[in-house]
XYZ file of C-alpha atoms in Angstrom:
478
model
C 0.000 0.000 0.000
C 1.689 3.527 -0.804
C 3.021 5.475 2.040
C 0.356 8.466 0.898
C -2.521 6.862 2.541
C -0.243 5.436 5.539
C 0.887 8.898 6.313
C -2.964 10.440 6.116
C -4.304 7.730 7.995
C -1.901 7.908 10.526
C -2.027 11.512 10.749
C -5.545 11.535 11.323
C -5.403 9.382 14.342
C -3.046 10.828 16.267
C -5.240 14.256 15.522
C -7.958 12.212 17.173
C -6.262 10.277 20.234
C -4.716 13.584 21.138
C -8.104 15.273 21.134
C -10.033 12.126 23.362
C -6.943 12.123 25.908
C -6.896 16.049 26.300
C -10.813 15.999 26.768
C -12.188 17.598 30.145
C -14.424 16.120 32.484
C -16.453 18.545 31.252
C -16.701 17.058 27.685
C -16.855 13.303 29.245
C -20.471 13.699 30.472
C -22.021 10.084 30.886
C -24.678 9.522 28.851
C -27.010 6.181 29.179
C -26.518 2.797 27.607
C -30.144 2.496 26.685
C -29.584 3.114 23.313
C -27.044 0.411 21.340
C -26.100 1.723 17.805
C -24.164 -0.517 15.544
C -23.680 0.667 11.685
C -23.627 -2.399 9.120
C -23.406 0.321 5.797
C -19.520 0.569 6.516
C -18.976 -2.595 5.747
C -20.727 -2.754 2.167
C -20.391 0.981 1.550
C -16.903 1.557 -0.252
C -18.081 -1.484 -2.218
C -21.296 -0.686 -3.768
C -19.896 1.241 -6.119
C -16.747 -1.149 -6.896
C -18.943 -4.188 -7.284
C -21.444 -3.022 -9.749
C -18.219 -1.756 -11.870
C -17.024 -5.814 -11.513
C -20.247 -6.489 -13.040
C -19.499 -4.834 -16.364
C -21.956 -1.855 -15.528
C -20.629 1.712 -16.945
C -21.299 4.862 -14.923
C -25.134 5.852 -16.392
C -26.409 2.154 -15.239
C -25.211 2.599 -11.582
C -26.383 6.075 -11.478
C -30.042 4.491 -12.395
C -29.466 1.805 -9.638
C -28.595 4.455 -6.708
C -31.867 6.272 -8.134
C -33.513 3.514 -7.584
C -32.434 3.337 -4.219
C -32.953 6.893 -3.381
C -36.509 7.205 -5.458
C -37.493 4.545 -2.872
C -36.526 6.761 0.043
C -38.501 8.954 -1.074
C -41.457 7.447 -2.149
C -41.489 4.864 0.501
C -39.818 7.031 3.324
C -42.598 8.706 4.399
C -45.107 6.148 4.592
C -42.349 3.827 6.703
C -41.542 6.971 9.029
C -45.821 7.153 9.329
C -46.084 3.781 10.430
C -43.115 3.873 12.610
C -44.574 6.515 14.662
C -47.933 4.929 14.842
C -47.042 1.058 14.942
C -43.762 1.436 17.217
C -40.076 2.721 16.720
C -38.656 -0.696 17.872
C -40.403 -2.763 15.193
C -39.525 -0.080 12.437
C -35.816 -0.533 14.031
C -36.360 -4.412 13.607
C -38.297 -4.014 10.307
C -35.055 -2.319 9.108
C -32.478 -4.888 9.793
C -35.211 -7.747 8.032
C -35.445 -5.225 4.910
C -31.301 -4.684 4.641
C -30.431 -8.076 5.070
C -32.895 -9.033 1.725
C -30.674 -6.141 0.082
C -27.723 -7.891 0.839
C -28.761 -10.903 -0.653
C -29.152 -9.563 -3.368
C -26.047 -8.692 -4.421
C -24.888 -12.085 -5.535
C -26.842 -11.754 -8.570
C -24.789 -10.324 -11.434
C -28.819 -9.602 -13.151
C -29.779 -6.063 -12.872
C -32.947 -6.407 -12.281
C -32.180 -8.073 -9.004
C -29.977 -5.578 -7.887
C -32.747 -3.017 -8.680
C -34.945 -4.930 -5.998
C -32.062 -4.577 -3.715
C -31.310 -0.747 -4.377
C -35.194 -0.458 -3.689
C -35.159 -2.781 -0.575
C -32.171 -0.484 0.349
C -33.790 2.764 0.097
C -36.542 1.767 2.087
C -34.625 0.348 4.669
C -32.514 3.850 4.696
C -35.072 6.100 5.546
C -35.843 3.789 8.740
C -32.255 3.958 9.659
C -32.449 7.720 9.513
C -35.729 8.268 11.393
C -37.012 5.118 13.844
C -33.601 4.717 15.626
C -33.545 8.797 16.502
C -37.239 8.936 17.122
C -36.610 6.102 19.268
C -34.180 7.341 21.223
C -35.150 11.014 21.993
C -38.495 9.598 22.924
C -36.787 6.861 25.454
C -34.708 9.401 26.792
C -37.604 11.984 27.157
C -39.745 8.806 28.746
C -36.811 7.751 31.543
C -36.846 11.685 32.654
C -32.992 12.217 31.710
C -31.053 15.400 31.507
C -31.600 17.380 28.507
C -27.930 18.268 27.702
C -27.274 14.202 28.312
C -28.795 14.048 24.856
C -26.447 16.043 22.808
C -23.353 14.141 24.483
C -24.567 10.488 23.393
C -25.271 12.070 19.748
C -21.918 12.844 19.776
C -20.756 9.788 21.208
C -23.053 7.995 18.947
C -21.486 9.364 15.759
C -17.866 9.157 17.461
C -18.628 5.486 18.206
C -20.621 4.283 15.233
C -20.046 6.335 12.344
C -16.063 6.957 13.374
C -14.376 3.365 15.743
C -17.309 1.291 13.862
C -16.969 2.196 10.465
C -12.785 2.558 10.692
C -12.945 -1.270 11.695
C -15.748 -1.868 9.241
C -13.534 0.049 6.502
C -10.369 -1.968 7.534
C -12.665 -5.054 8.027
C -13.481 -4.890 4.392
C -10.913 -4.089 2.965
C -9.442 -7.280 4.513
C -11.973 -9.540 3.014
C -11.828 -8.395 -0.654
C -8.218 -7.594 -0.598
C -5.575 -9.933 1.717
C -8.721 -12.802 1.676
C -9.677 -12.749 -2.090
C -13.418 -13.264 -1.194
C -14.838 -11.137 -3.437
C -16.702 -7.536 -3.437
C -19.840 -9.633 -2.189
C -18.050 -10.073 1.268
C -18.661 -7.557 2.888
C -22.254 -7.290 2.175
C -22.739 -11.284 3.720
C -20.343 -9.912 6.831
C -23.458 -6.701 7.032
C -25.408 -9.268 6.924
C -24.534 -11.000 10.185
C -24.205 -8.032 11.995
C -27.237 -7.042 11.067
C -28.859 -10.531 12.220
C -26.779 -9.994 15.590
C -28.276 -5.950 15.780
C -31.610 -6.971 15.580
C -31.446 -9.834 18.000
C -29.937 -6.807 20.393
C -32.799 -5.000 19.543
C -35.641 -7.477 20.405
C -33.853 -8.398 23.684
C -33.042 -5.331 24.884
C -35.294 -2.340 23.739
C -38.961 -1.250 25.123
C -41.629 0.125 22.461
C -42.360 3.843 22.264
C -44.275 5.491 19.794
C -45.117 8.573 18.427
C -48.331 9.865 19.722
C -49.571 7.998 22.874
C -52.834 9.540 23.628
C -54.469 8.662 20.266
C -53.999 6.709 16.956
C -53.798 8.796 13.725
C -54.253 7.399 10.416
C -50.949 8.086 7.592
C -52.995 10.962 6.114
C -53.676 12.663 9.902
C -49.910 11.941 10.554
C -49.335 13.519 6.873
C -51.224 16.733 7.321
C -49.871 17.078 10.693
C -46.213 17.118 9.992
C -46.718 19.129 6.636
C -48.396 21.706 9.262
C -45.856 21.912 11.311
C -43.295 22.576 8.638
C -45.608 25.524 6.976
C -46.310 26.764 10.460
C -43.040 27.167 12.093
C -40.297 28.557 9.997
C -37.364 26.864 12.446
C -38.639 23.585 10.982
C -39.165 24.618 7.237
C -35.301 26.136 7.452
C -33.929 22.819 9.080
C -35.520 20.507 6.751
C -33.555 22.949 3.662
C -30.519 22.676 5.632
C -30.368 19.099 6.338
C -31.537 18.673 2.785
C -29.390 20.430 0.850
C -26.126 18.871 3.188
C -27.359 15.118 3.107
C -27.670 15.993 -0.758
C -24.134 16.616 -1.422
C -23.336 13.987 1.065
C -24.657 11.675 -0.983
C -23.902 12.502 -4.385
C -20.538 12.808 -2.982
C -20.550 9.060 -2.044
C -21.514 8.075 -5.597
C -18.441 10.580 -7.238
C -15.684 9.970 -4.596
C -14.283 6.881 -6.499
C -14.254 7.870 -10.167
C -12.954 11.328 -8.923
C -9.645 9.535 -7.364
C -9.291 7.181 -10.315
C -10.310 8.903 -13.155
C -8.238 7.025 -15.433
C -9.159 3.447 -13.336
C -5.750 3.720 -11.218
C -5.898 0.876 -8.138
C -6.959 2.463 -5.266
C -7.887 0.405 -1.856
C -11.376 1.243 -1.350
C -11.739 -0.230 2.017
C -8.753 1.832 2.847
C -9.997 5.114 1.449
C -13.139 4.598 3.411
C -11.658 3.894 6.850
C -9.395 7.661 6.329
C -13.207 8.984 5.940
C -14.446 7.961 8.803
C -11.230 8.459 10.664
C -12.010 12.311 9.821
C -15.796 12.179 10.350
C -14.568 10.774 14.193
C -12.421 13.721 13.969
C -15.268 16.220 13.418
C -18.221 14.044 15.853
C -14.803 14.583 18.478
C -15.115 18.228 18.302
C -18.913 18.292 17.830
C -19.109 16.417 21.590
C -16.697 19.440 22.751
C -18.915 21.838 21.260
C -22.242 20.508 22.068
C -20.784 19.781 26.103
C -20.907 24.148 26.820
C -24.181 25.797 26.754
C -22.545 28.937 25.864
C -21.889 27.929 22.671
C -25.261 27.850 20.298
C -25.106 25.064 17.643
C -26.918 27.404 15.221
C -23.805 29.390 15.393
C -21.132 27.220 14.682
C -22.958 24.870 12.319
C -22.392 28.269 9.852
C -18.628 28.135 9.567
C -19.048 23.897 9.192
C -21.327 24.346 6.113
C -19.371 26.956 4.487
C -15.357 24.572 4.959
C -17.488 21.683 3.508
C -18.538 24.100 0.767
C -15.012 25.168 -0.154
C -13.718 21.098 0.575
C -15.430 19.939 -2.332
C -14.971 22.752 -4.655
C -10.822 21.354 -4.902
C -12.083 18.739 -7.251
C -12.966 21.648 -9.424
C -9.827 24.330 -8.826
C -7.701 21.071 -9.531
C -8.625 20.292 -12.903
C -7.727 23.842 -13.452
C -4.779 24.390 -11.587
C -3.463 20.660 -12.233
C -2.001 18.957 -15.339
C -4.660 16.198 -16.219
C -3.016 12.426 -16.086
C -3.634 10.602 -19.616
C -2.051 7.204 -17.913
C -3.995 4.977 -17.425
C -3.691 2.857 -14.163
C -1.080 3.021 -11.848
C -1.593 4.221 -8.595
C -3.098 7.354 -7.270
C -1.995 10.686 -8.978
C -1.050 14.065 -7.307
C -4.427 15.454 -8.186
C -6.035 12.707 -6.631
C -4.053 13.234 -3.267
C -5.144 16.298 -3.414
C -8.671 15.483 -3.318
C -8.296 13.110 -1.032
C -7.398 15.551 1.556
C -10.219 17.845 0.711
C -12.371 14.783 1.013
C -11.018 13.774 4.450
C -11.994 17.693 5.349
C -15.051 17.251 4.261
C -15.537 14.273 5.809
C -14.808 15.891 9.469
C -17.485 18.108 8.454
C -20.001 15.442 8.274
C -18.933 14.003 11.811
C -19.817 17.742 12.754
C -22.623 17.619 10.983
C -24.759 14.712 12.628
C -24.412 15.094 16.038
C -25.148 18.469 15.457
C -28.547 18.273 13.187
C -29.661 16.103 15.955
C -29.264 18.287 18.499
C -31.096 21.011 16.426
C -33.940 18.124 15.351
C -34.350 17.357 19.082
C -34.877 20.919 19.914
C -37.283 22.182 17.189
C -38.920 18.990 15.727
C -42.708 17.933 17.880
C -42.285 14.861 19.566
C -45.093 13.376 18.750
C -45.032 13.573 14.363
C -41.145 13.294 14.537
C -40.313 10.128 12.156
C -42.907 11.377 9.658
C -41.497 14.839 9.742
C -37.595 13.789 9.318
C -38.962 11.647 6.639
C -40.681 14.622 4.688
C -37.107 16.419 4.759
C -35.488 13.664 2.842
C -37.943 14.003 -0.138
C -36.418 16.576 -1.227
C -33.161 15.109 -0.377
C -33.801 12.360 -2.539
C -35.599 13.948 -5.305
C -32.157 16.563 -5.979
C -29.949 13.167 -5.862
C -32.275 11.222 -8.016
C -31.678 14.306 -11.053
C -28.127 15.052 -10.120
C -27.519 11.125 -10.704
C -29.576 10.897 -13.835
C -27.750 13.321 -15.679
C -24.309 11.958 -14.792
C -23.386 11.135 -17.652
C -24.474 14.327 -19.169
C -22.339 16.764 -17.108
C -18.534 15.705 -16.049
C -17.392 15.274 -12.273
C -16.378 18.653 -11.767
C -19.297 20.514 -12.962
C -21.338 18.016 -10.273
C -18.591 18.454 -7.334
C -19.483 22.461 -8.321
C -22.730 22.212 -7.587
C -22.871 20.053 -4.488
C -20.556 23.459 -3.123
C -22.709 25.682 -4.182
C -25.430 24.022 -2.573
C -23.642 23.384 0.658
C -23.001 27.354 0.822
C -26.340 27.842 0.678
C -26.613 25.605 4.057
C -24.512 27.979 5.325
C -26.912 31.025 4.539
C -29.861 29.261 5.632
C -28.290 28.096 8.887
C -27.247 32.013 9.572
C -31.061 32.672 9.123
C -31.936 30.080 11.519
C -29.928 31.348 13.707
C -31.937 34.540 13.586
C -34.909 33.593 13.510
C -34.106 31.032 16.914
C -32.714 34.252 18.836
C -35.921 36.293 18.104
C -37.981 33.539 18.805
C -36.018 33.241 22.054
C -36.476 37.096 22.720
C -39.983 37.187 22.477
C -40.552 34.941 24.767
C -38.435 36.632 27.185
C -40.201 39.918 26.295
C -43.746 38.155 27.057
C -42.806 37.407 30.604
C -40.738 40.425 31.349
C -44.102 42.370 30.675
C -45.889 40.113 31.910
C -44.546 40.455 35.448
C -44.571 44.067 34.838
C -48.197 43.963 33.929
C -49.151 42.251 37.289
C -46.910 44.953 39.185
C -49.412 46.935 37.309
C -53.193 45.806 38.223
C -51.424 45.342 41.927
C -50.536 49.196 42.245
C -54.474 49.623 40.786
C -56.017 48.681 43.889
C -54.089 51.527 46.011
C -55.509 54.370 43.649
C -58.478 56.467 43.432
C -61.297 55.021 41.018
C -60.399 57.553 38.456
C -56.734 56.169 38.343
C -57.668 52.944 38.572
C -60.272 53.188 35.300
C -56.427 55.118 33.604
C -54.326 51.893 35.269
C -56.118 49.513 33.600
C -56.210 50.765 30.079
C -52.650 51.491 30.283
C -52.082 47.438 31.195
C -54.720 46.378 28.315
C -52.064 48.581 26.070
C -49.129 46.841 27.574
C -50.447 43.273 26.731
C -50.527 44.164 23.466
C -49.512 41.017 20.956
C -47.628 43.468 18.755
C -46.628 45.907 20.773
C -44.926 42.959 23.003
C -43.584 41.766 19.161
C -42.251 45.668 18.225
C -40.678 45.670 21.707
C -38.882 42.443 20.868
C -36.926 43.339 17.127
């Protein structure tokens, strides 16, 4: 293996032992074991990619089979994220592992239609992964009476543990089986497959049912009109749902470009590898995020800005090096100097999107009603899906650059959304301080009435009817 990704790897981990030894008590809050995350996508997800190419598919048939897996998400989603909240988090969590396994399978078959099924299976089982487990946990937590700020630390720890240790082992763990073993790029999705069998027996031993609305049982199209009301009703949630759409967007397409972009010319690059340096920098970033998220004084609106707006300018170096840099014409090899320079963009980027998760949680936890939340998270990724599905249909039609363009573009938009969230959350926050600062002035009001004259009094009162005002409270407040 070349000394380039030794170097990077190694860099990045004594970056991130440093940072977990040097930790305060302060950022070491315990959090509880309640809720037991384990991530089977890092096994299978460096691969997808790299086994579909083993099948003899070019680049505009595996952009139609990720549609096909993020179509589902979207079509599906929804409905899934409806009956999770109605019908229980835990059995959407088991439901999940059932519906990814089946996906799995799948992938033996060198027929595309069967690996259309399995994209399909795959989206559905996706948009459980991103809204039963939360919903189940924020509403456990909520149920066992824990502290609030608990919450934010075992997000953090969550995405440290699970989407940084978990997937660096998963990464190295593949990269094991198709490389030193020879078994194939269908290993790693039979190894998910275990661990998925061994999750959900974890999950039906261990976990109690919660669901989303407790006092009464809605029907998809109550749950529906409900969370599309909250969104048009409360600008907080409309602006988070952009935010986390336009991010997971560019996430995603940059999962599907990542490869070709570092081997333009097919050079041999160790996947499994590659993938564990990710998620060695996404531990970086979920490291800091539990630092951030562990002091009050710091508002995650705030910093979530400055995140958006490096991840912006991270995956804009595919495009200033195909200006800047010499293309290569060689085909093969190993990695070229453009391509370790995107790499370390990508590894920045990637420390973004450890920032990223712990953080949107927090924010989801804090803005999102408890009792429509998996149908709500689940409306956010339609758009999600539907800017992947055209970005991926027209790959063929637009090179990588142009595409790594517009995912920047789009995550610097984040950025300006997140600033007006940030706005609108400290307004929001001053009116209510406002209402009871005149409130209590209001009651010193009517209890100086009762020493006056009747004359005053009759003056007294009108002048409190004028102070409880709605918008003069609201003109007070800007």
């Amino acid at each position: 293996m070349e000394l380039f990704y030794l170097v990077v790897f190694g860099g990045l981990a004594i970056i991130v032992a440093t940072m977990e030894l040097s930790k305060s008590n302060k950022d070491r809050i315990n959090t509880s074991s309640a809720f037991n995350s384990f991530k089977n996508n890092y096994l299978l997800g460096p691969y997808v990619y790299y086994l579909y190419t083993t099948y003899g598919f070019g680049k505009g048939d595996i952009g139609q089979l990720f549609i096909a897996g993020f179509g589902s998400s979207m079509l599906f989603g929804t409905i899934v994220g409806s009956l999770a909240d109605k019908h229980g988090r835990k059995r959407a969590s088991v439901t999940y592992c059932i519906t990814y396994i089946l996906s799995c399978i799948t992938k033996h078959s060198p027929q595309y239609r069967v690996l259309m099924v399995g994209r399909i299976l795959g989206g559905i089982a996706t948009s459980l992964l991103f809204s039963a487990f939360e919903s189940w946990l924020v509403a456990e937590h909520n149920k066992r009476g824990f502290e609030q700020q608990w919450l934010s630390i075992t997000f953090s720890k969550a995405i440290f543990l699970g989407n940084g240790l978990v997937a660096i082992l998963a990464g190295l763990f593949g990269n094991l089986l198709v490389g030193s073993l020879a078994m194939g790029p269908v290993a790693p999705f039979d190894a998910a497959s275990i661990f998925l069998a061994i999750g959900m027996a974890v999950i039906i031993s261990s976990w109690t049912e919660n669901y989303g609305d407790a006092s009464e049982s809605k029907d998809l199209l109550t749950q529906f009109r409900g969370a599309a009301v909250a969104i048009a009703s409360d600008e907080k949630i409309a602006l988070l749902g952009a935010i986390q759409s336009l991010f997971e967007g560019s996430m995603y397409t940059f999962v599907f470009l990542w490869t070709p972009a570092l081997s333009p010319n097919g050079e041999d690059i160790p996947h499994g590898f590659i993938f564990a340096t990710f998620m060695l920098s996404s531990m970086l970033g979920s490291s800091l995020a539990s630092r951030l998220l562990a002091r009050a004084s710091i508002k995650v609106e705030s910093y979530m800005q400055l995140v958006f707006v490096i991840s912006s300018a991270s995956l804009l170096l595919p495009v200033l090096t195909s200006f800047l840099v010499a293309p290569s014409q060689e085909k093969g090899g190993s990695i070229k100097f453009a391509g370790c320079i995107q790499l370390l963009g990508f590894c920045v980027f990637e420390a973004c999107v450890g920032l990223f998760w712990p953080s949107i949680m927090k924010m989801r936890s804090q803005y999102i009603p408890e009792e429509a939340r998996s149908t709500i998270m689940n409306f956010f990724r339609i758009p999600l899906n539907i800017f992947v599905c055209i970005v991926l249909y027209n790959v063929d039609a637009f090179p990588i650059t142009v595409m790594f363009g517009m995912c920047s573009g789009f995550l610097f938009l984040a950025s300006m959304l997140q600033r007006r969230l940030l706005g609108v959350a400290e307004r929001s926050s001053m009116f209510y301080i406002c209402f009871w600062f005149h409130h209590l002035r209001c009651l010193n009001v009517l209890t100086n009435c009762f020493e006056f004259p009747p004359l005053k009094m009759s003056k007294c009162l009108n002048k409190l009817l004028y102070r409880t005002e709605a918008y003069r409270i609201k003109q007070l407040c800007v």
